[in-house]
Short mmCIF file of C-alpha atoms in Angstrom, two decimals:
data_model
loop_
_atom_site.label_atom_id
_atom_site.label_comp_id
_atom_site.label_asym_id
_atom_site.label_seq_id
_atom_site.Cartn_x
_atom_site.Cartn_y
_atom_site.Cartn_z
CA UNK A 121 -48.07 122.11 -0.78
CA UNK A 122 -46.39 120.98 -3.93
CA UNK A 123 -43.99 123.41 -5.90
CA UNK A 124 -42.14 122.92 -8.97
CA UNK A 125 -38.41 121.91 -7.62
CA UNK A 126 -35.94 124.90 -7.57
CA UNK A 127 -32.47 124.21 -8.84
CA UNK A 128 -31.31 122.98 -5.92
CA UNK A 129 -33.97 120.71 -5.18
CA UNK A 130 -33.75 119.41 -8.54
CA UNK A 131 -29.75 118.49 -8.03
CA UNK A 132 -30.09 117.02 -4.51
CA UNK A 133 -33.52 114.86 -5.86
CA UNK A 134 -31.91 113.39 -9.18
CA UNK A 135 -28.48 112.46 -7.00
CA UNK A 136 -30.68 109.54 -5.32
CA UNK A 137 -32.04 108.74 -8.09
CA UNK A 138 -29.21 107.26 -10.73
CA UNK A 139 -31.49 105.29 -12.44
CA UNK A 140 -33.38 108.60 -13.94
CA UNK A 141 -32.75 110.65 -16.64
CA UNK A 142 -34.13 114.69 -17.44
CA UNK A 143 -36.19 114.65 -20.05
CA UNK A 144 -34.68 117.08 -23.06
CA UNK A 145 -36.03 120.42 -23.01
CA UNK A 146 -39.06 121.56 -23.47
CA UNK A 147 -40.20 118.69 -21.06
CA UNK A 148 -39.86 119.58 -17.56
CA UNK A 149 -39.79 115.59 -16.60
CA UNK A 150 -37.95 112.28 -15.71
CA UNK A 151 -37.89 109.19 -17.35
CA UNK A 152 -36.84 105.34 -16.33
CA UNK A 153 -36.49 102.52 -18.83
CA UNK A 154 -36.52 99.12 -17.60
CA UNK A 155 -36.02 96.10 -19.09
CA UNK A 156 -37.38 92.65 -17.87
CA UNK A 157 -37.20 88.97 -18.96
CA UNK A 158 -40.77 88.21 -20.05
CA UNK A 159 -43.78 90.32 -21.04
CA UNK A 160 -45.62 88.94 -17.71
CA UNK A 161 -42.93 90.29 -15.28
CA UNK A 162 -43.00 93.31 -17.39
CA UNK A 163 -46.85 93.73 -16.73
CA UNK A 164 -46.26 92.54 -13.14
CA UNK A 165 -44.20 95.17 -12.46
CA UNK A 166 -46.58 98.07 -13.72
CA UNK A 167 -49.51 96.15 -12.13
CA UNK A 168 -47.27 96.75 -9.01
CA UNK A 169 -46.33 100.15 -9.93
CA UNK A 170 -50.12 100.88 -10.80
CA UNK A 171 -51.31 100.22 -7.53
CA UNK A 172 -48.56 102.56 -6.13
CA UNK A 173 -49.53 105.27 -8.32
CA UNK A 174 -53.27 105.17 -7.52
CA UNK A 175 -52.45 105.27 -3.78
CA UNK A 176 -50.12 108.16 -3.90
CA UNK A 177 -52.82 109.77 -6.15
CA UNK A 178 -50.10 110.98 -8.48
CA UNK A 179 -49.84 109.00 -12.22
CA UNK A 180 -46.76 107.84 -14.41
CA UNK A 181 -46.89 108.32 -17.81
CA UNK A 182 -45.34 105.00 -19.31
CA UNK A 183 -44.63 102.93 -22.43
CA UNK A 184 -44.88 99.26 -22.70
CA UNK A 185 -43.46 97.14 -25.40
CA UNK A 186 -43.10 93.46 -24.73
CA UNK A 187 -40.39 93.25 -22.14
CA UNK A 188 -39.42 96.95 -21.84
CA UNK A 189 -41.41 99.66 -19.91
CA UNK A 190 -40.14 103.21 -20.46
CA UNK A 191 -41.37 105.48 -17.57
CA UNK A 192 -42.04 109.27 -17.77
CA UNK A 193 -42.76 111.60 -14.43
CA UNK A 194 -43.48 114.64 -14.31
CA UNK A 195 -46.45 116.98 -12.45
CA UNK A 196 -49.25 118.52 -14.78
CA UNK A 197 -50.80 120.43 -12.79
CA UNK A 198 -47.88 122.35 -12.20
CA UNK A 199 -45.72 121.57 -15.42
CA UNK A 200 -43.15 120.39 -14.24
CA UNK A 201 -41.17 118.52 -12.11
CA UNK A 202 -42.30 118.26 -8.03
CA UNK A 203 -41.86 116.48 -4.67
CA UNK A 204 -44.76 113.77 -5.79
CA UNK A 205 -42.32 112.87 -8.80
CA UNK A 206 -39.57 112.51 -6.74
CA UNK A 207 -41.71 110.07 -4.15
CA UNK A 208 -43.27 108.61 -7.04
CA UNK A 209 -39.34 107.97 -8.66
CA UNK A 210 -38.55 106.52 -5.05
CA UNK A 211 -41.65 104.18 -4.46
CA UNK A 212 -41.11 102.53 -8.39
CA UNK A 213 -37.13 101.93 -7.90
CA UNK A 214 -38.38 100.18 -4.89
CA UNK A 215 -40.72 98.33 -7.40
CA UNK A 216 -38.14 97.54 -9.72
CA UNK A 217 -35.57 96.49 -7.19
CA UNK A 218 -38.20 94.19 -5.56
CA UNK A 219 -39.18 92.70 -9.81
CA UNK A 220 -35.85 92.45 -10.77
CA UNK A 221 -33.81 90.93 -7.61
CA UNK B 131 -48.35 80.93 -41.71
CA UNK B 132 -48.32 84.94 -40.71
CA UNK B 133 -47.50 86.86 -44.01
CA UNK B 134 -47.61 91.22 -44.52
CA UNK B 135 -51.11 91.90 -45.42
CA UNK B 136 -51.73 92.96 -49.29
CA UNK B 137 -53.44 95.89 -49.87
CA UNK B 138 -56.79 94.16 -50.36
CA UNK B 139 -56.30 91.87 -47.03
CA UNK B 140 -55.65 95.36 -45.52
CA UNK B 141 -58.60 97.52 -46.96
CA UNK B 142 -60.88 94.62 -45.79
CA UNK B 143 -59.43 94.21 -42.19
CA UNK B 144 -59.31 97.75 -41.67
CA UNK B 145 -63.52 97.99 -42.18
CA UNK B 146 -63.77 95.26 -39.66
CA UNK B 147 -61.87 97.81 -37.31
CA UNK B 148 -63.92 101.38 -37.56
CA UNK B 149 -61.77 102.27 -34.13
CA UNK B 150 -58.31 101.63 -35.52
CA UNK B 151 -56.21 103.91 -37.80
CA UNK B 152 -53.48 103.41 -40.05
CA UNK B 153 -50.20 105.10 -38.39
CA UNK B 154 -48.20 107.55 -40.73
CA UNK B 155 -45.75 106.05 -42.66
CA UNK B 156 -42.79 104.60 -42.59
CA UNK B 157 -44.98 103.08 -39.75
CA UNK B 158 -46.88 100.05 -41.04
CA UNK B 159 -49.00 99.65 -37.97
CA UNK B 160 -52.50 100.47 -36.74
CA UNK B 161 -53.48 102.61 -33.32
CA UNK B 162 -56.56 102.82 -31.07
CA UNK B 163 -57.03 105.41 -28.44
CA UNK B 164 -58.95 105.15 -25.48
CA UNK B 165 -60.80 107.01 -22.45
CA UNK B 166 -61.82 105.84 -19.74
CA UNK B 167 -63.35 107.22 -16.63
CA UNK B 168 -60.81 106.86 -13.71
CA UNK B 169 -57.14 105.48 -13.66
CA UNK B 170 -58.58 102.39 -12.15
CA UNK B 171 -60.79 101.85 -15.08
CA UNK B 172 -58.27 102.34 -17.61
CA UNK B 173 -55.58 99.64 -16.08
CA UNK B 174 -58.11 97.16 -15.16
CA UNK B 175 -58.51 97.51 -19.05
CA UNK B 176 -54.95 97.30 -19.58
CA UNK B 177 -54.89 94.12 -17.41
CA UNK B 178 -57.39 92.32 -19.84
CA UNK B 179 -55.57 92.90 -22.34
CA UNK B 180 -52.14 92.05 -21.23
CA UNK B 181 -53.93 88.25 -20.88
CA UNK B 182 -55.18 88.65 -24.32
CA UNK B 183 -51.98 89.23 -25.61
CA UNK B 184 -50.14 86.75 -23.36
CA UNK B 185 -52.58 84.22 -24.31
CA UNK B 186 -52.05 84.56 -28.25
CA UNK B 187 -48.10 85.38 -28.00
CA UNK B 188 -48.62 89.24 -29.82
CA UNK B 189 -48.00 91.84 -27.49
CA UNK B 190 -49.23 95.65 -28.25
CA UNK B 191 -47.45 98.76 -27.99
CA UNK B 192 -49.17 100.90 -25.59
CA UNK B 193 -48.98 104.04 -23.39
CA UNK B 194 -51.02 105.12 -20.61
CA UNK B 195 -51.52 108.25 -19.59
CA UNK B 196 -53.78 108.72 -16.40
CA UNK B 197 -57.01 107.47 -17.60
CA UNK B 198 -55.70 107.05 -21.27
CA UNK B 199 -54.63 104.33 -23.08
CA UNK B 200 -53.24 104.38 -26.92
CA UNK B 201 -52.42 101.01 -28.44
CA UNK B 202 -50.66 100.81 -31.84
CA UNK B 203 -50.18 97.10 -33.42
CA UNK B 204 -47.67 95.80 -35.34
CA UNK B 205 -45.90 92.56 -36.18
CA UNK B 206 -42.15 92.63 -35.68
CA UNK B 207 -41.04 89.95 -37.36
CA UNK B 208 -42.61 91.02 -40.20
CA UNK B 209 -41.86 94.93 -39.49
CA UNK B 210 -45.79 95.55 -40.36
CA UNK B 211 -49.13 94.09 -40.21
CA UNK B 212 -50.14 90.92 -40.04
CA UNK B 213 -53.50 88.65 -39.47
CA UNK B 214 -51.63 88.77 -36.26
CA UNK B 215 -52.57 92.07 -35.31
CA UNK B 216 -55.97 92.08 -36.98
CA UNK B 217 -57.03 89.13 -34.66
CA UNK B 218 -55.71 91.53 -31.37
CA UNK B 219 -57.12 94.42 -32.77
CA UNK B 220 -60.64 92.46 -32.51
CA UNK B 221 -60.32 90.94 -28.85
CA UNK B 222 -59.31 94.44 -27.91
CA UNK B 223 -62.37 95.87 -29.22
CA UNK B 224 -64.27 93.79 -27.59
CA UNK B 225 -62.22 94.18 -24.17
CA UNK B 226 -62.79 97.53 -24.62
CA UNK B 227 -66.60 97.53 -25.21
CA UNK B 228 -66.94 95.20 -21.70
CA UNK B 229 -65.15 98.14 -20.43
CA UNK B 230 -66.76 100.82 -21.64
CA UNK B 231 -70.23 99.88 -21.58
#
């Protein structure tokens, strides 16, 4: 059962993942930009990412403007920031390291 | 040749466009939002579109939010809108009626 991440949980989570940033108060969220040499390997990437999100049932909200995507996490349903953001965060740095190696 | 669109090019583009609005100033752009049923829906949408706007070298400005999608249009080179973005803002509306109908 998901729960919004105590203090703790928060720390530990956003220590494996350097690439993320907290979103400034009042969001309760993370974010990702990433940057990539065309707009095709940018859409690859979320078309990638898309398919990720649909299967863990859990949905980014994201930016795209030509080559950069700008990706936002966070829970509604609770809020705020959970375990399925965290596994979401994991899956997509996967994604990106897989785009931009 | 691509030039900013005078206010009369404007006023008669925009009543080709009944789903697009003019974006608050300083922004000299135009936005569209759309609904769709599922996630799938909207980025199969999203996917059309990304060929659209490969294919005629303007890319939007978009976000997605689960089964959301807002586009705004502009033409940076000319840091506003151009014929450019009039002729996307068409092929979108009529990606988006496929979808949606």
């Amino acid at each position: 059962m998901a729960h919004l991440l105590t203090g703790s949980e928060r720390a530990a989570a956003l220590l494996g993942l350097p690439h993320w940033s907290e979103c400034p108060p009042p969001q309760d969220a993370i974010s990702r930009q990433l940057s990539f040499r065309t707009f095709p390997d940018a859409f690859a990437f979320m078309t990638k990412v898309a398919l990720i999100a649909e299967r863990m049932e859990h949905h980014p909200d994201w930016r795209n403007v030509y080559t950069r995507v700008e990706i936002t996490l966070s829970t509604h349903d609770f809020n705020g920031l959970t375990q399925r953001d965290i596994r979401l965060a994991h899956a997509i740095d996967q994604a990106a390291t897989d785009a931009l190696s």
